[in-house]
Amino acid sequence: MSKTQVNMTVNGNAVSALAEPRTLLIHFLREEMNLTGAHIGCETSHCGACTVDLNGKSVKSCTVFVGQAQGAEITTIEGIAQEDGTLHPVQEAFREHHGLQCGFCTPGMITRAWRLLQENPKPTEEEIRYGISGNLCRCTGYQNIVTAIQAAAADLSIKEAAE
Amino acid sequence: MNAHTSADTERVEKLQGLGSSRRRVEDARFTQGKGNYVDDIKLPGMLFGDFVRSPYGHARIKSIDKKAALAVPGVVAVLTAEDLKPLNLHYMPTLAGDVQAVLADEKVLFQNQEVAFVVAENRYVAADAVDLVEVEYDELPALVDAFRAMDGNAPLLRDDIKDKKEGAHGPRRHHNHIFHWEEGDEASVNRALADAEVTVEELISYQRVHPCPLETCGCVASMDKVNGKLTLWGTFQAPHAVRTVASLITNIPEHNIRIVSPDIGGGFGNKVGVYPGYICAAVASIVTGVPIKWVEDRIENLTATAFARDYHMTGRLAAKRDGTITGLHCHVLADHGAFDACADPTKFPAGFFNICTGSYDIPVAYVGVDGVYTNKAPGGVAYRCSFRVTEAAYLIERMIDVLARKLDMDPAELRLKNLIRKEQFPYTSALGWEYDSGDYHTAMNKALEAVDYKTLRNEQARNRAAFDRGETRSLMGIGIAHFTEIVGAGPIKNCDILGLGMFDSCEIRIHPTGSATARLGTISQGQGHATTFAQILATEIGIPADDITLEEGDTDTAPYGLGTYGSRSTPVAGAATAMAGRKIRAKAQMIAAYLLEVHEGDLEWDVDRFQVKGNPEAHKTMKEIAFSAYNQAIPGLEPGLEAVSYYDPPNMTYPFGAYVCVVDIDVDTGVTDIRSFYALDDCGTRINPMIIEGQVHGGLTEALAIAMGQEISYDEIGNVQGGNLMDFFLPTAVETPFWQTDHTTTPSPHHPIGAKGVGESPNVGGVPAFSNAVNDAFAHKGLTHTQMPHDHWRVWKTAQRLGLTG
């Protein structure tokens, strides 16, 4: 199948590559860009393991064609920490509050939580639960994930107040 | 021992050993997207495999035409059973003593069965070619009702074994019969039933479900033709067993096979078995000489690999009018699908289902199980439970409630009356298990107090009265469960898989500068072994957990072990870890004695060092001892500080717990709100409370999924239903309630550190607690039992049947 040129920004880096138009964004990121953080857990856009950030919105990259990401700004789990390696408060909170077990949903979950806290910096527990309801976790029962996101929200608001 | 000082406390805390809520060492990579799961593996020249699958539940294959598929640019090969036959690989042995078709041999026996394996340059081309393989079928009548499997006119499913009268577990009574297995004294139970003041009987079905880990199954096979070595990376919960099986079926010597389990994205029993994809990928790599990746998608996962449950259990209880239970009789019709691929210890075709007397002192019991073939996917794995233990717990916990209704007795009171008493441990059950330890009444009473049980029942009485007056359309249900698990398989004397004893292992190397590497025969799938097993060792050998690297999952480096499932890691490999640590300490003591110029017997262990009794100033820390082990010639001792332990457990461990669930059901919609859930778990010694709680949260959420919505069913012609995430219920954060956790601690007397295992208890106890709550909501309207899953539609149907809907 013929390939077309795709251009986008991934984690702040300009990317230009040839890809079949039918290539799914998740496969492009994982196999062409070697960004294997986001995962594939289903093919019906239910599980959210493939969640990445596209132009400021959480999307399930298993149901986005690479062509639909033409010119887009994309952030994946690999782009959440600071360049010097300092973890984002959401990443820190997941570890501190045991918000992950097998780790397979974690990249999608953290990428979603990172966006959620930008959309709603002070979410209630209910808002968090609805806000991550597109991301399935089979290990944790969500309780510690919710706690982690609450803790990250508090941490971020302290940091913002200090700035 | 020394007086407790703050310096001692500081040294203990520095170790982060037993009892510490140590943060997980795994999380640094997982939170940054740096995990390494099988689908992340990328090797030069790697090709992709994908399956052509059967659209029919039961059909004869007339022809397979590969031409169009092979003509697609980028397609390298299309394998069928005919290609595997010369290698004798078209069938593979199952863990249950049956064989399973790797690629369908003349017939397909379940929808989505593997028919052909396409190998292509990438997954897109492979998928294109899958659509172009033309298979002609003659459809046959499908058998989907287990109750009709042994009818005289039931279709013959397994042509390949139709003349085989003797199965792996004794005689077969019918061409669709797999085995009959029984335990206990049926005559005595029948007498107890005949003499009983009260009896109850109920058919309790536990529907077919699926473990559905978020990562599906997959592998990368790579045959190095120069060195004759096959490497297989994959989602394996038991890498060494896979190596042995792979060697037996391929005739590649075991030392030339390397199995690697990289990070695994959840297992829950799904990744214990050997699947056709693994065999096909390995064969394709042997044939092509390049690495082959096979990763199933979610629909393939749910419909072809490893279902769980599908047990139809008829229970009968005999009791006195005061509630004393005098006997249990149970017959199980077990639907095993098209091939018997159950993952049980070989001598236990129904797993440990004979733990079905549960937490109760039942004097006589009998259980009989008949396994049958149907046109459904093979599997029968232990989905987050020890082998068939959740089925057993569901049976007895439901039956106790059924008996309580009949006696018009409170279900909590009936449980308290029949629970095994503390002084009866070690307790030998009527079906032959020796329960190691327990304090059931303390757990049950603590649970009832914590939820304020009396107040809940009073509220329920008011709710029922208000409902009858027409003031509310909501009914309140209270579900109780007191479960006993049996985990840690297991003693070699009665537990093996294909002849491999179910011991486990740990190898420790202490390095000269006082850090350590430990390798185990198990493999974590999210349980946090690298964190917790280092904690066990930290306490045993006095090296901080942060200075201990733990490795699992690579058969070239790890000692032989039987893997991680059935909550066996802590009871078996955890014990091996402690025992290997003690061997290290024993040698360290000899070294310390030499260095301190005293007799070994004059030394005592203190946190991280050996010190002279009565003179703690004279001491050598493990760090100092480690260096000496490598730089001094000590008379009578070999240099180095290493140990290995293969641990054959003397007994299983028996975790237990008491759960209480409260639900509110809207009778007009069937919507069931989980108002609260309290879970008290006793898993013996607690290694890492944070991780234990996380395990309980996760297990309860899986129990919620099973009890309230999960089902893989088949229509009358064998079409699978519930085989994708649109239809198969996985709870989101919205449906999942808050979990209130609690514990008691009753150590196992035979485990080196007293631990029992915890990961599966919440599934075992959770399912009956939910189900009992739903049944309880309607109990006053005459309901004794309604089948799971309790999804909104079924709950509404129940309300309708009872005449409660508008």
mmCIF file of N, CA and C in Angstrom, chain A residues 1 20 22-24 27 30-32 34 36-37 39-44 46-47 49 77-78 81 85 87 91 94-98 100-107 110 129-130 132-133 135-144 146, chain B residues 23-25 27-28 30-34 37 39-40 42 48 123-125 128 210-215 264-266 268 297-299 383-384 525-526 690-691 694-695 697-698 701-702 710 725-726 730-734 736-739:
data_model
loop_
_atom_site.group_PDB
_atom_site.id
_atom_site.type_symbol
_atom_site.label_atom_id
_atom_site.label_comp_id
_atom_site.label_asym_id
_atom_site.label_seq_id
_atom_site.Cartn_x
_atom_site.Cartn_y
_atom_site.Cartn_z
ATOM 1 N N MET A 1 0.848 -1.194 0.000
ATOM 2 C CA MET A 1 0.000 0.000 0.000
ATOM 3 C C MET A 1 0.886 1.248 0.000
ATOM 4 N N GLU A 20 1.563 4.363 5.789
ATOM 5 C CA GLU A 20 0.325 4.023 5.089
ATOM 6 C C GLU A 20 -0.809 4.809 5.733
ATOM 7 N N ARG A 22 -3.715 4.054 6.350
ATOM 8 C CA ARG A 22 -4.545 3.277 7.282
ATOM 9 C C ARG A 22 -3.843 2.985 8.609
ATOM 10 N N THR A 23 -2.587 3.379 8.723
ATOM 11 C CA THR A 23 -1.862 3.097 9.968
ATOM 12 C C THR A 23 -2.546 3.789 11.142
ATOM 13 N N LEU A 24 -2.756 3.042 12.191
ATOM 14 C CA LEU A 24 -3.345 3.638 13.391
ATOM 15 C C LEU A 24 -2.262 4.409 14.138
ATOM 16 N N HIS A 27 -0.028 2.430 16.450
ATOM 17 C CA HIS A 27 1.027 1.639 15.807
ATOM 18 C C HIS A 27 2.150 2.537 15.305
ATOM 19 N N ARG A 30 4.166 3.523 18.417
ATOM 20 C CA ARG A 30 4.881 2.395 19.036
ATOM 21 C C ARG A 30 5.938 1.812 18.096
ATOM 22 N N GLU A 31 5.579 1.664 16.835
ATOM 23 C CA GLU A 31 6.462 0.907 15.945
ATOM 24 C C GLU A 31 7.371 1.793 15.101
ATOM 25 N N GLU A 32 6.909 2.965 14.712
ATOM 26 C CA GLU A 32 7.766 3.863 13.920
ATOM 27 C C GLU A 32 8.563 4.800 14.817
ATOM 28 N N ASN A 34 9.044 4.259 18.071
ATOM 29 C CA ASN A 34 9.580 3.492 19.204
ATOM 30 C C ASN A 34 9.150 4.054 20.562
ATOM 31 N N THR A 36 6.956 3.116 23.083
ATOM 32 C CA THR A 36 6.143 1.944 23.436
ATOM 33 C C THR A 36 5.420 2.099 24.772
ATOM 34 N N GLY A 37 5.418 3.321 25.300
ATOM 35 C CA GLY A 37 4.739 3.522 26.587
ATOM 36 C C GLY A 37 3.246 3.263 26.507
ATOM 37 N N HIS A 39 -0.105 1.564 25.299
ATOM 38 C CA HIS A 39 -0.297 0.152 24.964
ATOM 39 C C HIS A 39 -1.598 -0.089 24.206
ATOM 40 N N ILE A 40 -1.737 -1.314 23.738
ATOM 41 C CA ILE A 40 -2.963 -1.720 23.051
ATOM 42 C C ILE A 40 -3.637 -2.788 23.921
ATOM 43 N N GLY A 41 -4.845 -2.489 24.377
ATOM 44 C CA GLY A 41 -5.537 -3.458 25.227
ATOM 45 C C GLY A 41 -6.835 -3.951 24.629
ATOM 46 N N CYS A 42 -7.321 -3.269 23.586
ATOM 47 C CA CYS A 42 -8.531 -3.736 22.921
ATOM 48 C C CYS A 42 -8.568 -3.099 21.544
ATOM 49 N N GLU A 43 -9.618 -3.395 20.799
ATOM 50 C CA GLU A 43 -9.743 -2.792 19.482
ATOM 51 C C GLU A 43 -11.084 -2.081 19.358
ATOM 52 N N THR A 44 -11.708 -1.798 20.489
ATOM 53 C CA THR A 44 -13.031 -1.178 20.448
ATOM 54 C C THR A 44 -13.038 0.160 21.185
ATOM 55 N N HIS A 46 -12.374 0.871 24.204
ATOM 56 C CA HIS A 46 -12.932 0.832 25.554
ATOM 57 C C HIS A 46 -11.880 0.972 26.646
ATOM 58 N N CYS A 47 -10.686 0.403 26.414
ATOM 59 C CA CYS A 47 -9.792 0.204 27.565
ATOM 60 C C CYS A 47 -8.925 1.415 27.888
ATOM 61 N N ALA A 49 -5.845 2.022 27.232
ATOM 62 C CA ALA A 49 -4.409 1.798 27.434
ATOM 63 C C ALA A 49 -3.586 2.587 26.427
ATOM 64 N N ILE A 77 3.118 9.379 27.224
ATOM 65 C CA ILE A 77 3.655 9.201 28.581
ATOM 66 C C ILE A 77 5.138 9.553 28.636
ATOM 67 N N GLU A 78 5.837 9.322 27.532
ATOM 68 C CA GLU A 78 7.282 9.595 27.528
ATOM 69 C C GLU A 78 7.572 11.092 27.598
ATOM 70 N N ALA A 81 7.257 13.663 31.966
ATOM 71 C CA ALA A 81 8.293 14.102 32.923
ATOM 72 C C ALA A 81 9.057 15.278 32.325
ATOM 73 N N GLY A 85 14.467 14.766 33.690
ATOM 74 C CA GLY A 85 14.116 13.480 34.299
ATOM 75 C C GLY A 85 13.242 13.615 35.531
ATOM 76 N N LEU A 87 10.177 13.735 37.647
ATOM 77 C CA LEU A 87 8.836 13.225 37.357
ATOM 78 C C LEU A 87 7.787 14.303 37.598
ATOM 79 N N GLN A 91 2.919 11.474 38.138
ATOM 80 C CA GLN A 91 3.739 10.247 38.139
ATOM 81 C C GLN A 91 4.203 9.914 39.562
ATOM 82 N N PHE A 94 1.285 8.518 41.655
ATOM 83 C CA PHE A 94 0.917 7.126 41.358
ATOM 84 C C PHE A 94 1.838 6.161 42.116
ATOM 85 N N ARG A 95 3.107 6.489 42.170
ATOM 86 C CA ARG A 95 4.041 5.626 42.906
ATOM 87 C C ARG A 95 3.793 5.719 44.411
ATOM 88 N N GLU A 96 3.642 6.927 44.898
ATOM 89 C CA GLU A 96 3.511 7.131 46.339
ATOM 90 C C GLU A 96 2.240 6.475 46.881
ATOM 91 N N HIS A 97 1.178 6.484 46.084
ATOM 92 C CA HIS A 97 -0.112 5.972 46.575
ATOM 93 C C HIS A 97 -0.473 4.614 45.993
ATOM 94 N N HIS A 98 0.493 3.935 45.428
ATOM 95 C CA HIS A 98 0.298 2.582 44.893
ATOM 96 C C HIS A 98 -0.856 2.558 43.890
ATOM 97 N N LEU A 100 -0.747 1.774 40.847
ATOM 98 C CA LEU A 100 -0.513 0.882 39.706
ATOM 99 C C LEU A 100 -0.021 -0.462 40.211
ATOM 100 N N GLN A 101 -0.277 -1.489 39.416
ATOM 101 C CA GLN A 101 0.234 -2.815 39.751
ATOM 102 C C GLN A 101 0.991 -3.387 38.553
ATOM 103 N N CYS A 102 0.268 -3.927 37.564
ATOM 104 C CA CYS A 102 0.996 -4.525 36.434
ATOM 105 C C CYS A 102 1.601 -3.464 35.531
ATOM 106 N N GLY A 103 1.092 -2.244 35.588
ATOM 107 C CA GLY A 103 1.684 -1.139 34.837
ATOM 108 C C GLY A 103 1.184 -0.994 33.411
ATOM 109 N N PHE A 104 0.325 -1.890 32.970
ATOM 110 C CA PHE A 104 -0.066 -1.865 31.563
ATOM 111 C C PHE A 104 -1.012 -0.708 31.251
ATOM 112 N N CYS A 105 -1.933 -0.423 32.170
ATOM 113 C CA CYS A 105 -2.854 0.705 31.944
ATOM 114 C C CYS A 105 -2.218 2.027 32.313
ATOM 115 N N THR A 106 -1.111 1.956 33.066
ATOM 116 C CA THR A 106 -0.554 3.143 33.726
ATOM 117 C C THR A 106 -0.208 4.290 32.772
ATOM 118 N N PRO A 107 0.488 4.040 31.661
ATOM 119 C CA PRO A 107 0.803 5.164 30.782
ATOM 120 C C PRO A 107 -0.440 5.900 30.292
ATOM 121 N N ILE A 110 -2.079 7.705 33.390
ATOM 122 C CA ILE A 110 -1.372 8.913 33.826
ATOM 123 C C ILE A 110 -1.533 10.029 32.782
ATOM 124 N N ARG A 129 -13.488 10.129 39.137
ATOM 125 C CA ARG A 129 -13.963 8.811 38.690
ATOM 126 C C ARG A 129 -14.583 8.905 37.290
ATOM 127 N N TYR A 130 -15.375 9.943 37.049
ATOM 128 C CA TYR A 130 -15.919 10.108 35.692
ATOM 129 C C TYR A 130 -14.814 10.455 34.704
ATOM 130 N N ILE A 132 -11.764 9.570 34.541
ATOM 131 C CA ILE A 132 -10.890 8.471 34.099
ATOM 132 C C ILE A 132 -11.702 7.240 33.678
ATOM 133 N N SER A 133 -13.009 7.438 33.467
ATOM 134 C CA SER A 133 -13.840 6.261 33.194
ATOM 135 C C SER A 133 -13.617 5.697 31.788
ATOM 136 N N ASN A 135 -10.667 4.846 30.930
ATOM 137 C CA ASN A 135 -9.431 4.076 31.101
ATOM 138 C C ASN A 135 -9.684 2.933 32.071
ATOM 139 N N LEU A 136 -9.533 1.711 31.575
ATOM 140 C CA LEU A 136 -9.788 0.541 32.416
ATOM 141 C C LEU A 136 -8.505 0.089 33.107
ATOM 142 N N CYS A 137 -8.684 -0.350 34.340
ATOM 143 C CA CYS A 137 -7.581 -0.971 35.076
ATOM 144 C C CYS A 137 -8.111 -2.276 35.634
ATOM 145 N N ARG A 138 -7.372 -3.361 35.462
ATOM 146 C CA ARG A 138 -7.833 -4.659 35.959
ATOM 147 C C ARG A 138 -7.197 -5.014 37.294
ATOM 148 N N CYS A 139 -6.219 -4.228 37.733
ATOM 149 C CA CYS A 139 -5.458 -4.623 38.930
ATOM 150 C C CYS A 139 -5.839 -3.870 40.198
ATOM 151 N N THR A 140 -6.027 -2.570 40.088
ATOM 152 C CA THR A 140 -6.029 -1.753 41.320
ATOM 153 C C THR A 140 -7.398 -1.510 41.928
ATOM 154 N N GLY A 141 -8.463 -1.731 41.161
ATOM 155 C CA GLY A 141 -9.777 -1.371 41.683
ATOM 156 C C GLY A 141 -9.965 0.132 41.784
ATOM 157 N N TYR A 142 -9.070 0.895 41.162
ATOM 158 C CA TYR A 142 -9.159 2.354 40.998
ATOM 159 C C TYR A 142 -8.973 3.167 42.281
ATOM 160 N N GLN A 143 -9.172 2.540 43.442
ATOM 161 C CA GLN A 143 -9.212 3.328 44.673
ATOM 162 C C GLN A 143 -7.917 4.128 44.864
ATOM 163 N N ASN A 144 -6.793 3.451 44.682
ATOM 164 C CA ASN A 144 -5.518 4.143 44.877
ATOM 165 C C ASN A 144 -5.200 5.076 43.715
ATOM 166 N N VAL A 146 -7.510 6.927 42.270
ATOM 167 C CA VAL A 146 -8.265 8.138 42.636
ATOM 168 C C VAL A 146 -7.496 8.917 43.706
ATOM 169 N N ARG B 23 7.561 1.463 49.150
ATOM 170 C CA ARG B 23 7.066 1.829 47.827
ATOM 171 C C ARG B 23 7.711 0.928 46.787
ATOM 172 N N ARG B 24 7.009 0.732 45.683
ATOM 173 C CA ARG B 24 7.433 -0.318 44.756
ATOM 174 C C ARG B 24 8.604 0.099 43.862
ATOM 175 N N VAL B 25 9.538 -0.825 43.710
ATOM 176 C CA VAL B 25 10.691 -0.543 42.850
ATOM 177 C C VAL B 25 10.304 -0.626 41.368
ATOM 178 N N ASP B 27 7.808 0.751 39.967
ATOM 179 C CA ASP B 27 6.986 1.862 39.479
ATOM 180 C C ASP B 27 7.759 2.897 38.684
ATOM 181 N N ALA B 28 9.054 2.998 38.920
ATOM 182 C CA ALA B 28 9.822 4.017 38.193
ATOM 183 C C ALA B 28 9.675 3.801 36.692
ATOM 184 N N PHE B 30 7.327 1.881 35.105
ATOM 185 C CA PHE B 30 5.936 1.848 34.627
ATOM 186 C C PHE B 30 5.321 3.246 34.541
ATOM 187 N N THR B 31 5.679 4.136 35.463
ATOM 188 C CA THR B 31 5.070 5.473 35.435
ATOM 189 C C THR B 31 5.666 6.338 34.332
ATOM 190 N N GLN B 32 6.755 5.883 33.738
ATOM 191 C CA GLN B 32 7.374 6.684 32.671
ATOM 192 C C GLN B 32 7.247 6.027 31.305
ATOM 193 N N GLY B 33 6.428 4.974 31.235
ATOM 194 C CA GLY B 33 6.255 4.312 29.942
ATOM 195 C C GLY B 33 7.472 3.519 29.516
ATOM 196 N N LYS B 34 8.256 3.088 30.506
ATOM 197 C CA LYS B 34 9.483 2.363 30.177
ATOM 198 C C LYS B 34 9.405 0.878 30.545
ATOM 199 N N TYR B 37 7.010 -4.877 27.819
ATOM 200 C CA TYR B 37 6.037 -5.953 27.630
ATOM 201 C C TYR B 37 6.318 -6.634 26.296
ATOM 202 N N ASP B 39 4.804 -7.046 23.519
ATOM 203 C CA ASP B 39 4.567 -6.356 22.247
ATOM 204 C C ASP B 39 5.538 -5.187 22.037
ATOM 205 N N ASP B 40 6.327 -4.871 23.067
ATOM 206 C CA ASP B 40 7.334 -3.810 22.918
ATOM 207 C C ASP B 40 8.614 -4.351 22.277
ATOM 208 N N LYS B 42 11.139 -5.697 19.699
ATOM 209 C CA LYS B 42 11.308 -5.460 18.270
ATOM 210 C C LYS B 42 12.673 -6.026 17.891
ATOM 211 N N PHE B 48 5.328 -11.035 11.510
ATOM 212 C CA PHE B 48 4.144 -11.103 12.374
ATOM 213 C C PHE B 48 3.244 -12.266 11.986
ATOM 214 N N ARG B 123 1.844 -6.502 10.797
ATOM 215 C CA ARG B 123 0.534 -6.979 11.257
ATOM 216 C C ARG B 123 -0.599 -6.577 10.308
ATOM 217 N N TYR B 124 -0.403 -5.517 9.552
ATOM 218 C CA TYR B 124 -1.444 -5.092 8.621
ATOM 219 C C TYR B 124 -1.531 -6.065 7.437
ATOM 220 N N VAL B 125 -0.380 -6.397 6.904
ATOM 221 C CA VAL B 125 -0.359 -7.356 5.787
ATOM 222 C C VAL B 125 -0.887 -8.710 6.256
ATOM 223 N N ASP B 128 -4.572 -8.546 6.341
ATOM 224 C CA ASP B 128 -5.123 -8.600 4.975
ATOM 225 C C ASP B 128 -5.180 -10.041 4.482
ATOM 226 N N HIS B 210 -14.049 -14.802 31.985
ATOM 227 C CA HIS B 210 -12.694 -14.767 31.428
ATOM 228 C C HIS B 210 -11.827 -13.826 32.251
ATOM 229 N N PRO B 211 -10.560 -14.186 32.498
ATOM 230 C CA PRO B 211 -9.706 -13.329 33.333
ATOM 231 C C PRO B 211 -9.451 -11.952 32.721
ATOM 232 N N CYS B 212 -9.362 -11.881 31.404
ATOM 233 C CA CYS B 212 -9.258 -10.602 30.695
ATOM 234 C C CYS B 212 -8.241 -9.628 31.288
ATOM 235 N N PRO B 213 -6.975 -10.035 31.393
ATOM 236 C CA PRO B 213 -5.971 -9.053 31.797
ATOM 237 C C PRO B 213 -5.885 -7.954 30.737
ATOM 238 N N LEU B 214 -5.438 -6.776 31.117
ATOM 239 C CA LEU B 214 -5.467 -5.670 30.152
ATOM 240 C C LEU B 214 -4.523 -5.934 28.975
ATOM 241 N N GLU B 215 -3.420 -6.622 29.264
ATOM 242 C CA GLU B 215 -2.554 -7.061 28.170
ATOM 243 C C GLU B 215 -3.016 -8.452 27.736
ATOM 244 N N ILE B 264 4.715 -8.370 32.503
ATOM 245 C CA ILE B 264 3.439 -8.968 32.111
ATOM 246 C C ILE B 264 2.307 -8.061 32.583
ATOM 247 N N GLY B 265 1.427 -7.733 31.651
ATOM 248 C CA GLY B 265 0.349 -6.791 31.940
ATOM 249 C C GLY B 265 -0.880 -7.438 32.540
ATOM 250 N N GLY B 266 -0.688 -8.077 33.700
ATOM 251 C CA GLY B 266 -1.784 -8.790 34.354
ATOM 252 C C GLY B 266 -1.905 -10.191 33.803
ATOM 253 N N PHE B 268 -3.883 -13.150 35.990
ATOM 254 C CA PHE B 268 -5.127 -13.634 36.607
ATOM 255 C C PHE B 268 -5.477 -15.040 36.130
ATOM 256 N N ASP B 297 -5.517 -10.169 19.667
ATOM 257 C CA ASP B 297 -6.297 -8.980 19.988
ATOM 258 C C ASP B 297 -7.328 -9.346 21.058
ATOM 259 N N ARG B 298 -8.113 -8.367 21.478
ATOM 260 C CA ARG B 298 -9.007 -8.606 22.619
ATOM 261 C C ARG B 298 -10.088 -9.631 22.300
ATOM 262 N N ILE B 299 -10.632 -9.586 21.109
ATOM 263 C CA ILE B 299 -11.684 -10.555 20.775
ATOM 264 C C ILE B 299 -11.098 -11.971 20.773
ATOM 265 N N TYR B 383 -9.076 -18.172 37.522
ATOM 266 C CA TYR B 383 -9.156 -16.715 37.329
ATOM 267 C C TYR B 383 -9.108 -16.074 38.704
ATOM 268 N N ARG B 384 -7.959 -15.573 38.991
ATOM 269 C CA ARG B 384 -7.705 -14.937 40.279
ATOM 270 C C ARG B 384 -8.233 -15.750 41.453
ATOM 271 N N GLN B 525 3.163 -10.474 37.779
ATOM 272 C CA GLN B 525 2.323 -9.891 36.715
ATOM 273 C C GLN B 525 1.651 -8.650 37.252
ATOM 274 N N GLY B 526 2.294 -8.025 38.210
ATOM 275 C CA GLY B 526 1.721 -6.840 38.835
ATOM 276 C C GLY B 526 1.702 -6.939 40.351
ATOM 277 N N MET B 690 0.756 -2.106 52.223
ATOM 278 C CA MET B 690 0.279 -1.307 51.096
ATOM 279 C C MET B 690 -0.059 -2.203 49.902
ATOM 280 N N ILE B 691 0.835 -3.138 49.632
ATOM 281 C CA ILE B 691 0.606 -4.025 48.491
ATOM 282 C C ILE B 691 -0.556 -4.980 48.771
ATOM 283 N N GLY B 694 -3.691 -3.157 48.097
ATOM 284 C CA GLY B 694 -3.862 -2.997 46.647
ATOM 285 C C GLY B 694 -4.368 -4.284 46.011
ATOM 286 N N GLN B 695 -3.835 -5.413 46.481
ATOM 287 C CA GLN B 695 -4.295 -6.702 45.965
ATOM 288 C C GLN B 695 -5.767 -6.913 46.302
ATOM 289 N N HIS B 697 -8.071 -4.580 46.905
ATOM 290 C CA HIS B 697 -8.902 -3.688 46.066
ATOM 291 C C HIS B 697 -9.119 -4.306 44.676
ATOM 292 N N GLY B 698 -8.032 -4.785 44.095
ATOM 293 C CA GLY B 698 -8.120 -5.318 42.728
ATOM 294 C C GLY B 698 -8.939 -6.592 42.667
ATOM 295 N N THR B 701 -12.578 -5.846 42.932
ATOM 296 C CA THR B 701 -13.125 -5.252 41.709
ATOM 297 C C THR B 701 -13.373 -6.335 40.659
ATOM 298 N N GLU B 702 -12.489 -7.330 40.617
ATOM 299 C CA GLU B 702 -12.736 -8.443 39.695
ATOM 300 C C GLU B 702 -13.929 -9.269 40.162
ATOM 301 N N GLN B 710 -20.163 -10.065 34.342
ATOM 302 C CA GLN B 710 -19.389 -10.792 33.333
ATOM 303 C C GLN B 710 -20.042 -12.113 32.935
ATOM 304 N N LEU B 725 -15.098 -6.087 24.425
ATOM 305 C CA LEU B 725 -15.304 -5.205 25.582
ATOM 306 C C LEU B 725 -16.579 -4.369 25.490
ATOM 307 N N MET B 726 -17.282 -4.451 24.365
ATOM 308 C CA MET B 726 -18.607 -3.827 24.337
ATOM 309 C C MET B 726 -19.601 -4.674 25.133
ATOM 310 N N LEU B 730 -16.219 -4.973 32.135
ATOM 311 C CA LEU B 730 -15.074 -4.621 32.979
ATOM 312 C C LEU B 730 -15.462 -3.312 33.667
ATOM 313 N N PRO B 731 -15.535 -3.322 34.981
ATOM 314 C CA PRO B 731 -15.988 -2.105 35.669
ATOM 315 C C PRO B 731 -15.027 -0.940 35.446
ATOM 316 N N THR B 732 -15.581 0.249 35.298
ATOM 317 C CA THR B 732 -14.771 1.471 35.264
ATOM 318 C C THR B 732 -14.704 2.026 36.687
ATOM 319 N N ALA B 733 -14.019 3.146 36.828
ATOM 320 C CA ALA B 733 -13.926 3.788 38.146
ATOM 321 C C ALA B 733 -15.294 4.233 38.650
ATOM 322 N N VAL B 734 -16.240 4.393 37.717
ATOM 323 C CA VAL B 734 -17.567 4.868 38.119
ATOM 324 C C VAL B 734 -18.376 3.768 38.798
ATOM 325 N N THR B 736 -17.166 1.152 40.206
ATOM 326 C CA THR B 736 -16.418 0.518 41.301
ATOM 327 C C THR B 736 -16.603 1.315 42.588
ATOM 328 N N PRO B 737 -17.054 0.660 43.647
ATOM 329 C CA PRO B 737 -17.289 1.396 44.898
ATOM 330 C C PRO B 737 -15.992 1.588 45.703
ATOM 331 N N PHE B 738 -16.125 2.242 46.817
ATOM 332 C CA PHE B 738 -15.015 2.359 47.763
ATOM 333 C C PHE B 738 -14.904 1.039 48.529
ATOM 334 N N TRP B 739 -13.677 0.560 48.670
ATOM 335 C CA TRP B 739 -13.449 -0.705 49.383
ATOM 336 C C TRP B 739 -12.914 -0.406 50.777
#
